[in-house]
Coordinates of C-alpha atoms in Angstrom, one line a residue:
M10 CA -40.2 10.2 105.5
N11 CA -42.2 7.5 107.2
M12 CA -41.0 4.0 107.7
H13 CA -42.9 2.7 104.6
Q14 CA -41.3 5.3 102.4
A15 CA -37.8 4.5 103.8
D16 CA -38.3 0.8 103.0
F17 CA -39.5 1.6 99.5
F18 CA -36.5 3.8 98.6
S19 CA -34.1 1.3 100.2
T20 CA -35.6 -1.5 98.1
L21 CA -35.4 0.7 95.0
R22 CA -31.7 1.5 95.6
K23 CA -30.9 -2.2 96.0
T24 CA -33.0 -3.2 93.0
G25 CA -31.4 -0.5 90.9
A26 CA -27.9 -1.5 91.9
R27 CA -28.6 -5.1 91.0
A28 CA -30.1 -4.0 87.7
L29 CA -27.0 -1.9 86.9
L30 CA -24.7 -4.7 87.8
G31 CA -26.8 -7.1 85.7
L32 CA -26.7 -4.6 82.8
A33 CA -22.9 -4.3 83.1
A34 CA -22.5 -8.0 83.3
A35 CA -24.7 -8.4 80.2
C36 CA -22.6 -5.8 78.3
F37 CA -19.4 -7.6 79.4
C38 CA -20.7 -11.0 78.3
T39 CA -21.8 -9.8 74.9
A40 CA -18.5 -8.0 74.3
I41 CA -16.5 -11.3 74.7
P42 CA -18.3 -13.2 71.9
A43 CA -17.9 -10.2 69.7
Q44 CA -14.1 -10.4 70.2
A45 CA -14.2 -14.2 70.0
Q46 CA -16.1 -14.1 66.7
D47 CA -13.5 -11.9 65.1
K48 CA -12.5 -14.4 62.4
T49 CA -10.5 -12.1 60.2
V50 CA -6.9 -11.3 59.5
P51 CA -7.1 -8.4 57.0
L52 CA -4.3 -8.2 54.5
D53 CA -3.3 -5.3 52.3
K54 CA -3.6 -6.9 48.9
P55 CA -4.7 -10.2 47.1
L56 CA -2.9 -13.4 48.0
T57 CA -1.5 -15.9 45.5
I58 CA -1.3 -19.7 46.3
I59 CA 0.8 -21.8 43.9
A60 CA 0.0 -25.5 43.4
H61 CA 2.7 -27.8 42.1
T62 CA 0.2 -30.0 40.3
A63 CA -2.2 -29.6 37.4
A64 CA -5.9 -28.8 37.6
G65 CA -8.1 -31.7 38.7
S66 CA -5.6 -33.2 41.2
A67 CA -6.4 -33.6 44.9
T68 CA -3.8 -30.9 45.6
D69 CA -5.4 -28.5 43.1
L70 CA -8.8 -29.2 44.8
A71 CA -7.3 -28.5 48.2
V72 CA -5.8 -25.2 47.0
R73 CA -9.1 -24.0 45.5
E74 CA -11.1 -24.9 48.6
L75 CA -8.6 -23.1 50.8
A76 CA -8.7 -20.0 48.5
K77 CA -12.5 -19.9 48.9
A78 CA -12.3 -20.3 52.7
M79 CA -9.5 -17.7 53.1
Q80 CA -11.1 -14.8 51.1
P81 CA -13.5 -13.8 53.9
V82 CA -10.7 -14.2 56.5
I83 CA -8.2 -11.9 54.8
K84 CA -10.7 -9.6 53.2
Q85 CA -8.9 -10.0 49.9
A86 CA -9.1 -12.1 46.7
V87 CA -7.0 -15.3 46.7
L88 CA -5.6 -16.4 43.4
V89 CA -4.7 -19.9 42.5
V90 CA -1.8 -20.6 40.1
N91 CA -0.9 -24.1 38.8
R92 CA 2.8 -24.5 38.2
P93 CA 3.3 -28.3 37.5
G94 CA 6.6 -29.7 36.4
G95 CA 9.9 -31.0 37.6
S96 CA 8.3 -33.0 40.4
G97 CA 7.5 -29.8 42.2
T98 CA 10.7 -28.0 41.5
V99 CA 9.0 -25.5 39.2
Q100 CA 6.8 -24.4 42.0
M101 CA 9.6 -24.4 44.6
T102 CA 11.8 -22.3 42.3
A103 CA 8.9 -19.7 42.1
M104 CA 8.6 -19.8 45.9
R105 CA 12.3 -19.4 46.6
D106 CA 13.1 -16.8 43.9
G107 CA 9.9 -14.9 44.1
P108 CA 8.8 -12.0 46.4
T109 CA 9.4 -12.3 50.1
D110 CA 6.5 -10.1 51.3
G111 CA 4.3 -13.2 52.1
Y112 CA 1.7 -12.5 49.4
T113 CA 2.9 -15.5 47.3
I114 CA 2.7 -18.9 49.1
G115 CA 2.4 -22.5 48.0
L116 CA 0.7 -25.7 49.0
N117 CA 3.0 -28.6 49.8
T118 CA 2.5 -32.3 50.1
T119 CA 4.5 -35.2 51.4
S120 CA 6.0 -35.5 48.0
H121 CA 8.1 -32.3 48.6
L122 CA 10.0 -34.2 51.3
T123 CA 10.9 -37.0 48.9
V124 CA 11.7 -34.8 46.0
F125 CA 14.4 -33.1 48.2
H126 CA 16.3 -36.3 47.9
T127 CA 15.5 -37.2 44.3
A128 CA 14.6 -34.8 41.6
A129 CA 15.5 -31.7 43.6
K130 CA 18.6 -33.1 45.3
D131 CA 21.3 -30.4 45.7
K132 CA 18.7 -27.8 44.6
F133 CA 16.4 -27.5 47.5
K134 CA 16.1 -28.7 51.1
R135 CA 13.4 -28.4 53.8
D136 CA 15.1 -25.5 55.6
D137 CA 14.9 -23.4 52.4
F138 CA 11.3 -22.7 53.3
V139 CA 9.0 -21.8 56.2
W140 CA 6.2 -24.3 56.8
L141 CA 3.3 -22.1 57.8
A142 CA 0.5 -24.5 58.6
G143 CA -0.5 -28.2 58.3
L144 CA -4.0 -28.8 56.9
Q145 CA -4.8 -32.3 56.1
S146 CA -3.9 -36.0 55.7
D147 CA -5.1 -37.9 52.7
P148 CA -5.1 -41.6 52.1
F149 CA -4.5 -43.3 48.8
V150 CA -6.9 -45.4 46.6
L151 CA -6.3 -47.8 43.7
Y152 CA -8.8 -48.0 40.9
V153 CA -9.5 -49.5 37.4
R154 CA -12.0 -48.8 34.7
K155 CA -15.3 -50.6 35.1
D156 CA -14.7 -53.3 32.5
S157 CA -11.3 -54.2 33.7
P158 CA -10.7 -57.9 34.6
I159 CA -9.1 -56.6 37.8
K160 CA -11.9 -56.7 40.4
S161 CA -9.9 -56.8 43.6
L162 CA -6.4 -56.3 45.0
K163 CA -5.9 -60.1 44.8
D164 CA -6.8 -60.0 41.1
L165 CA -4.3 -57.1 40.6
V166 CA -1.5 -59.1 42.3
A167 CA -2.3 -62.3 40.4
L168 CA -2.2 -60.5 37.1
A169 CA 1.0 -58.7 38.1
K170 CA 2.7 -61.9 39.0
E171 CA 1.5 -63.5 35.8
K172 CA 3.0 -60.7 33.8
N173 CA 6.2 -60.7 35.9
Q174 CA 6.8 -64.4 35.0
K175 CA 6.6 -63.4 31.4
G176 CA 9.1 -60.5 31.9
Q177 CA 6.3 -58.0 31.7
K178 CA 4.9 -55.5 34.3
L179 CA 1.6 -53.8 35.1
N180 CA 1.5 -50.1 34.3
I181 CA 0.5 -48.1 37.3
A182 CA -0.5 -44.5 36.8
G183 CA 0.1 -42.0 39.6
A184 CA 1.0 -38.5 40.5
L185 CA 4.6 -37.4 39.9
P186 CA 7.7 -39.5 39.2
L187 CA 9.3 -42.3 41.3
G188 CA 10.1 -40.9 44.7
S189 CA 6.8 -39.0 45.1
A190 CA 4.5 -39.8 48.0
H191 CA 2.2 -41.5 45.6
S192 CA 4.9 -43.8 44.1
I193 CA 6.1 -44.7 47.6
A194 CA 2.6 -45.6 48.6
F195 CA 2.3 -48.1 45.7
S196 CA 5.8 -49.3 46.4
I197 CA 4.8 -50.2 50.0
F198 CA 1.9 -52.2 48.6
A199 CA 4.1 -53.9 45.9
K200 CA 6.7 -54.9 48.4
E201 CA 4.0 -56.5 50.6
A202 CA 2.5 -58.2 47.6
G203 CA 5.8 -59.3 46.0
I204 CA 5.2 -57.8 42.6
D205 CA 7.1 -55.6 40.2
F206 CA 5.5 -52.8 38.2
N207 CA 6.0 -49.8 35.8
W208 CA 5.2 -46.4 37.4
I209 CA 3.7 -44.1 34.8
A210 CA 4.0 -40.5 36.2
F211 CA 1.3 -37.9 35.6
S212 CA 0.8 -34.5 37.2
G213 CA -2.5 -35.3 38.8
N214 CA -5.8 -37.3 38.5
G215 CA -6.9 -34.9 35.8
E216 CA -4.4 -36.8 33.6
I217 CA -4.4 -40.2 35.4
A218 CA -8.2 -40.8 34.9
P219 CA -8.2 -40.4 31.1
A220 CA -5.2 -42.8 30.9
V221 CA -7.1 -45.4 33.0
L222 CA -10.4 -44.9 31.1
G223 CA -8.7 -45.1 27.8
G224 CA -7.0 -48.4 28.7
H225 CA -3.5 -46.9 28.3
V226 CA -2.6 -48.0 31.8
D227 CA -3.8 -50.9 34.0
V228 CA -4.4 -49.2 37.3
G229 CA -4.6 -45.7 38.6
Q230 CA -3.7 -44.4 42.0
T231 CA -5.0 -41.2 43.5
N232 CA -6.8 -39.8 46.6
P233 CA -10.5 -40.2 47.4
G234 CA -11.6 -36.6 46.6
P235 CA -10.8 -36.2 42.9
L236 CA -11.9 -39.7 42.1
M237 CA -15.4 -39.3 43.6
P238 CA -17.3 -38.1 40.5
L239 CA -16.0 -41.1 38.4
A240 CA -16.6 -43.5 41.2
Q241 CA -20.2 -42.3 41.8
S242 CA -20.9 -42.4 38.1
G243 CA -19.8 -46.1 37.9
R244 CA -17.2 -45.5 35.3
V245 CA -14.4 -46.8 37.5
R246 CA -14.0 -49.6 40.1
V247 CA -12.2 -48.6 43.3
L248 CA -10.2 -51.6 44.6
A249 CA -9.0 -50.5 48.0
V250 CA -8.1 -47.6 50.3
M251 CA -4.7 -47.4 52.0
H252 CA -5.9 -46.5 55.4
A253 CA -6.4 -48.1 58.8
S254 CA -10.2 -48.1 58.4
R255 CA -12.7 -47.6 55.6
V256 CA -13.4 -44.0 54.7
P257 CA -16.9 -42.5 54.8
S258 CA -17.1 -41.4 51.2
Y259 CA -16.3 -45.0 50.0
P260 CA -18.1 -47.2 52.6
D261 CA -18.1 -50.3 50.4
V262 CA -14.4 -50.1 49.5
P263 CA -12.2 -52.3 51.6
T264 CA -8.9 -51.3 53.2
Y265 CA -5.7 -52.9 52.0
A266 CA -5.7 -55.1 55.1
E267 CA -9.3 -56.2 54.5
A268 CA -8.4 -57.0 50.9
G269 CA -5.6 -59.3 52.1
F270 CA -2.6 -57.0 52.2
P271 CA -1.9 -55.5 55.7
V272 CA 0.5 -52.7 54.6
D273 CA 1.9 -49.9 56.8
T274 CA -0.9 -47.3 56.6
S275 CA 1.0 -44.6 58.4
W276 CA 2.2 -43.3 55.1
A277 CA -0.3 -40.8 53.8
Q278 CA -0.3 -37.6 51.7
L279 CA 0.1 -34.6 54.0
R280 CA -0.9 -31.2 52.8
G281 CA -0.1 -27.8 54.2
I282 CA 1.1 -24.3 53.3
F283 CA 4.7 -23.1 53.0
G284 CA 6.5 -20.0 51.8
N285 CA 9.8 -18.2 51.3
K286 CA 11.9 -18.5 54.4
N287 CA 12.5 -14.7 54.3
I288 CA 8.9 -13.7 54.8
P289 CA 8.8 -11.3 57.7
K290 CA 8.0 -12.9 61.1
D291 CA 4.9 -10.8 61.6
M292 CA 3.6 -11.7 58.2
Q293 CA 4.3 -15.4 58.9
D294 CA 2.1 -15.1 62.0
K295 CA -0.7 -13.4 60.1
L296 CA -0.6 -16.1 57.4
T297 CA -0.6 -19.0 59.9
K298 CA -3.5 -17.4 61.8
A299 CA -5.5 -16.8 58.6
I300 CA -4.9 -20.3 57.3
L301 CA -6.1 -21.9 60.5
L302 CA -9.1 -19.7 60.7
A303 CA -10.0 -20.7 57.2
A304 CA -9.7 -24.3 58.3
E305 CA -12.5 -23.6 60.9
S306 CA -14.9 -22.4 58.2
D307 CA -18.1 -24.3 57.4
S308 CA -17.1 -24.6 53.7
W309 CA -13.7 -26.1 54.5
K310 CA -15.1 -28.6 57.0
A311 CA -17.8 -29.6 54.5
Y312 CA -15.1 -30.2 51.8
M313 CA -12.9 -32.2 54.3
T314 CA -15.9 -34.4 55.2
R315 CA -17.0 -34.8 51.6
T316 CA -13.6 -36.0 50.5
S317 CA -12.7 -38.2 53.6
L318 CA -9.8 -36.0 54.6
L319 CA -8.3 -36.0 58.1
P320 CA -7.7 -32.6 59.6
L321 CA -4.2 -31.6 60.9
N322 CA -4.8 -27.9 61.7
E323 CA -1.3 -27.4 62.9
G324 CA 0.6 -24.1 63.3
R325 CA 4.1 -23.4 62.2
E326 CA 6.1 -25.2 65.0
A327 CA 3.9 -28.4 65.1
Y328 CA 3.8 -28.7 61.3
T329 CA 7.5 -28.2 60.9
A330 CA 8.2 -30.9 63.5
R331 CA 5.8 -33.2 61.8
L332 CA 7.5 -32.8 58.4
A333 CA 10.9 -33.4 60.0
K334 CA 9.6 -36.8 61.3
Q335 CA 7.9 -37.6 58.0
E336 CA 11.0 -36.9 56.0
E337 CA 12.9 -39.5 58.1
V338 CA 10.1 -42.0 57.3
A339 CA 10.3 -41.1 53.6
L340 CA 14.1 -41.6 53.6
D341 CA 13.7 -45.1 55.2
W342 CA 11.2 -46.2 52.6
M343 CA 13.2 -44.7 49.7
R344 CA 16.2 -46.7 50.9
T345 CA 14.1 -49.8 51.4
I346 CA 12.7 -49.7 47.8
G347 CA 16.0 -48.7 46.3
L348 CA 15.2 -45.1 45.2
I349 CA 18.3 -43.9 47.1
K350 CA 21.4 -45.6 48.3
Q351 CA 21.6 -47.0 51.8

């Protein structure tokens, strides 16, 4: 072998080695995204999610969007069941007394925390359940039908005070009885405004809206998402949003503070998923992972943006800790507005 041949084969060996290393690196790099893109947690049979409100409510909408986002994650159908009634106790009874295999779970809201101390007192407590994942925080909005004489929060307060002086009260339609997250939200505003009111309880905006449109109540309170079709059609007037800043889906609607009533906006409707506390730990882990993966999906993110919801995306420990703190806030407000004794 002459010198030129030796150089040629030496170069070939080096080049070949580099090529092999490059190929190996390429294979390794492509393997990692394949693992990272594994967005599934396959389950053995269909999953059922129970909502404690009627169809058409913000909670019902959240359950149905989550069901849609979870199906490709768990490789199973996700069924939605509405079990309204008893301020959520009908749903919680089904959760507590139902199967413990993890294939029946429920969507909770902040109202569950208040109901533990009102309608469900001595029946349920937070530790009776496992809190699998926190999903969203939802502000509150007040609205009237388009021909209402109430055109602003100041108009609402003026009319309420006029009625109060005559021994009358405005009728406010909202989700669930006194003690619910919705009723506390309006009570926070009423305390700031110095007005008294009648709280007319419904199971969700699917029932609230007809009452408002039919003139059976003066004002409705709900969340941005379920009200959007009516707001966009011009059939209702949205007065204000209980949030620190305006929400994207209602850019022309002022906050309570902008409307002249700087209330505590830390009170919001939280939503997440909970289940029977006896669900096996490994199944709890699967459910939490599947829920959080669903919350990363394009369809879920689009729904969150569309309805001006704020993401939580918290696992079991973080969400459980958040609810414990929120329950203390709820207790403080319920004492303040006289729903429970000091």
